[in-house]
Amino acid sequence: FNNAAATVFIGTSEGLYRSDDGGRTYLMQLISEGGRDQPVSTIAYDPLRQAIYVGTGRGLYRAGAGE
């Protein structure tokens, strides 16, 4: 997360979206190895590990800085 203050994550029924410009534009993020979009039920950020955790109906996924 290069510029954490400008990074925004949004979970929707269509998947996870990320913005690196404070919310002006968003790109869908693939959260599973199969690349299938999954409804996101929860998002948590761990600033110590610089990791984001995403909960879906199929499981819990983790992504860290540079992943």
Coordinates of N, CA and C in Angstrom, one line a residue:
F1 N 0.8 -1.2 0.0 CA 0.0 0.0 0.0 C 0.9 1.2 0.0
N2 N 1.2 1.7 -1.2 CA 2.2 2.8 -1.3 C 1.8 4.0 -0.6
N3 N 0.6 4.5 -0.8 CA 0.2 5.7 -0.1 C -1.1 5.4 0.6
A4 N -0.9 4.9 1.8 CA -2.1 4.4 2.6 C -3.2 5.4 2.8
A5 N -2.8 6.7 2.9 CA -3.8 7.7 3.1 C -4.7 7.8 1.9
A6 N -4.3 7.5 0.7 CA -5.1 7.7 -0.5 C -5.7 6.4 -0.9
T7 N -5.3 5.2 -0.3 CA -5.9 3.9 -0.6 C -7.2 3.7 0.0
V8 N -8.2 3.3 -0.8 CA -9.5 3.0 -0.3 C -9.9 1.6 -0.8
F9 N -10.5 0.8 0.1 CA -11.1 -0.5 -0.4 C -12.6 -0.5 -0.1
I10 N -13.3 -1.1 -1.1 CA -14.8 -1.2 -1.0 C -15.2 -2.6 -1.3
G11 N -16.0 -3.2 -0.4 CA -16.5 -4.5 -0.7 C -17.9 -4.4 -1.2
T12 N -18.3 -5.1 -2.3 CA -19.6 -5.0 -2.8 C -20.1 -6.4 -3.0
S13 N -21.3 -6.6 -3.5 CA -21.9 -7.9 -3.9 C -21.2 -8.4 -5.1
E14 N -20.4 -7.6 -5.8 CA -19.7 -8.0 -7.0 C -18.3 -8.3 -6.8
G15 N -17.7 -8.0 -5.6 CA -16.3 -8.2 -5.3 C -15.7 -7.1 -4.6
L16 N -14.3 -7.1 -4.6 CA -13.5 -6.1 -3.9 C -13.0 -5.1 -4.9
Y17 N -13.1 -3.8 -4.5 CA -12.5 -2.7 -5.4 C -11.5 -1.9 -4.6
R18 N -10.5 -1.4 -5.3 CA -9.4 -0.7 -4.7 C -9.2 0.7 -5.4
S19 N -9.0 1.7 -4.7 CA -8.7 3.0 -5.2 C -7.4 3.5 -4.6
D20 N -6.5 4.0 -5.4 CA -5.2 4.5 -5.0 C -5.2 6.0 -5.1
D21 N -6.4 6.6 -5.4 CA -6.4 8.1 -5.6 C -7.5 8.7 -4.7
G22 N -7.7 8.1 -3.5 CA -8.6 8.7 -2.6 C -10.1 8.5 -2.9
G23 N -10.4 7.6 -3.8 CA -11.8 7.3 -4.2 C -12.2 7.8 -5.5
R24 N -11.4 8.5 -6.2 CA -11.8 9.0 -7.5 C -12.0 8.0 -8.6
T25 N -11.2 6.9 -8.6 CA -11.3 5.8 -9.5 C -11.1 4.5 -8.7
Y26 N -11.7 3.4 -9.2 CA -11.6 2.1 -8.6 C -11.4 1.1 -9.6
L27 N -10.6 0.0 -9.2 CA -10.4 -1.1 -10.0 C -10.7 -2.4 -9.2
M28 N -11.4 -3.3 -9.9 CA -11.7 -4.6 -9.2 C -10.5 -5.4 -8.9
Q29 N -10.4 -5.9 -7.7 CA -9.3 -6.8 -7.3 C -9.7 -8.2 -7.2
L30 N -8.9 -9.1 -7.8 CA -9.2 -10.5 -7.7 C -8.8 -11.0 -6.3
I31 N -9.7 -11.7 -5.6 CA -9.4 -12.1 -4.2 C -9.2 -13.6 -4.1
S32 N -9.4 -14.3 -5.1 CA -9.2 -15.8 -5.0 C -8.3 -16.2 -6.2
E33 N -7.7 -17.4 -6.1 CA -6.8 -17.9 -7.1 C -7.5 -18.1 -8.4
G34 N -8.8 -18.5 -8.3 CA -9.5 -18.7 -9.5 C -9.9 -17.4 -10.2
G35 N -9.8 -16.3 -9.5 CA -10.1 -15.0 -10.1 C -11.6 -14.7 -10.2
R36 N -12.4 -15.6 -9.6 CA -13.9 -15.4 -9.7 C -14.3 -14.3 -8.7
D37 N -15.1 -13.5 -9.1 CA -15.6 -12.4 -8.2 C -16.5 -13.0 -7.2
Q38 N -16.3 -12.5 -5.9 CA -17.1 -13.0 -4.8 C -17.7 -11.9 -4.0
P39 N -18.9 -12.0 -3.6 CA -19.5 -10.9 -2.7 C -18.6 -10.8 -1.4
V40 N -18.3 -9.6 -1.1 CA -17.5 -9.3 0.1 C -18.4 -8.9 1.3
S41 N -18.2 -9.6 2.4 CA -19.0 -9.4 3.6 C -18.3 -8.5 4.6
T42 N -17.0 -8.5 4.6 CA -16.2 -7.8 5.6 C -14.8 -7.5 5.1
I43 N -14.3 -6.3 5.5 CA -12.9 -6.0 5.2 C -12.3 -5.5 6.5
A44 N -11.0 -5.9 6.7 CA -10.3 -5.4 7.9 C -8.8 -5.1 7.4
Y45 N -8.3 -4.0 8.0 CA -6.9 -3.6 7.7 C -6.0 -3.7 8.9
D46 N -4.9 -4.4 8.8 CA -3.9 -4.5 9.9 C -2.7 -3.6 9.6
P47 N -2.6 -2.4 10.2 CA -1.5 -1.4 9.8 C -0.2 -1.9 10.2
L48 N -0.1 -2.8 11.2 CA 1.2 -3.3 11.7 C 1.8 -4.2 10.6
R49 N 1.0 -5.0 10.0 CA 1.5 -6.0 9.0 C 1.2 -5.4 7.6
Q50 N 0.6 -4.3 7.5 CA 0.2 -3.7 6.2 C -0.5 -4.8 5.4
A51 N -1.5 -5.4 6.0 CA -2.3 -6.4 5.3 C -3.8 -6.1 5.3
I52 N -4.5 -6.5 4.3 CA -5.9 -6.4 4.3 C -6.5 -7.8 4.3
Y53 N -7.6 -8.0 5.1 CA -8.3 -9.2 5.2 C -9.7 -9.0 4.6
V54 N -10.1 -10.0 3.8 CA -11.4 -9.9 3.1 C -12.2 -11.1 3.4
G55 N -13.4 -11.0 4.0 CA -14.2 -12.1 4.3 C -15.3 -12.2 3.2
T56 N -15.5 -13.4 2.7 CA -16.5 -13.7 1.7 C -17.3 -15.0 2.2
G57 N -18.3 -15.4 1.5 CA -19.0 -16.6 1.8 C -18.2 -17.8 1.6
R58 N -17.1 -17.7 0.9 CA -16.2 -18.9 0.6 C -15.0 -18.9 1.4
G59 N -14.7 -17.9 2.3 CA -13.6 -17.9 3.1 C -13.0 -16.6 3.4
L60 N -11.8 -16.6 4.1 CA -11.1 -15.4 4.5 C -9.8 -15.3 3.6
Y61 N -9.6 -14.2 3.0 CA -8.4 -14.0 2.2 C -7.6 -12.8 2.8
R62 N -6.3 -12.9 2.6 CA -5.3 -12.0 3.1 C -4.4 -11.5 1.9
A63 N -4.2 -10.2 1.9 CA -3.2 -9.7 0.9 C -2.3 -8.7 1.7
G64 N -1.0 -8.7 1.5 CA -0.1 -7.8 2.1 C 0.5 -6.8 1.1
A65 N 1.2 -5.9 1.6 CA 1.9 -4.9 0.8 C 2.8 -5.7 -0.2
G66 N 2.7 -5.3 -1.4 CA 3.6 -5.9 -2.5 C 3.0 -7.3 -3.0
E67 N 1.9 -7.7 -2.5 CA 1.3 -9.0 -2.9 C 0.3 -8.7 -4.0

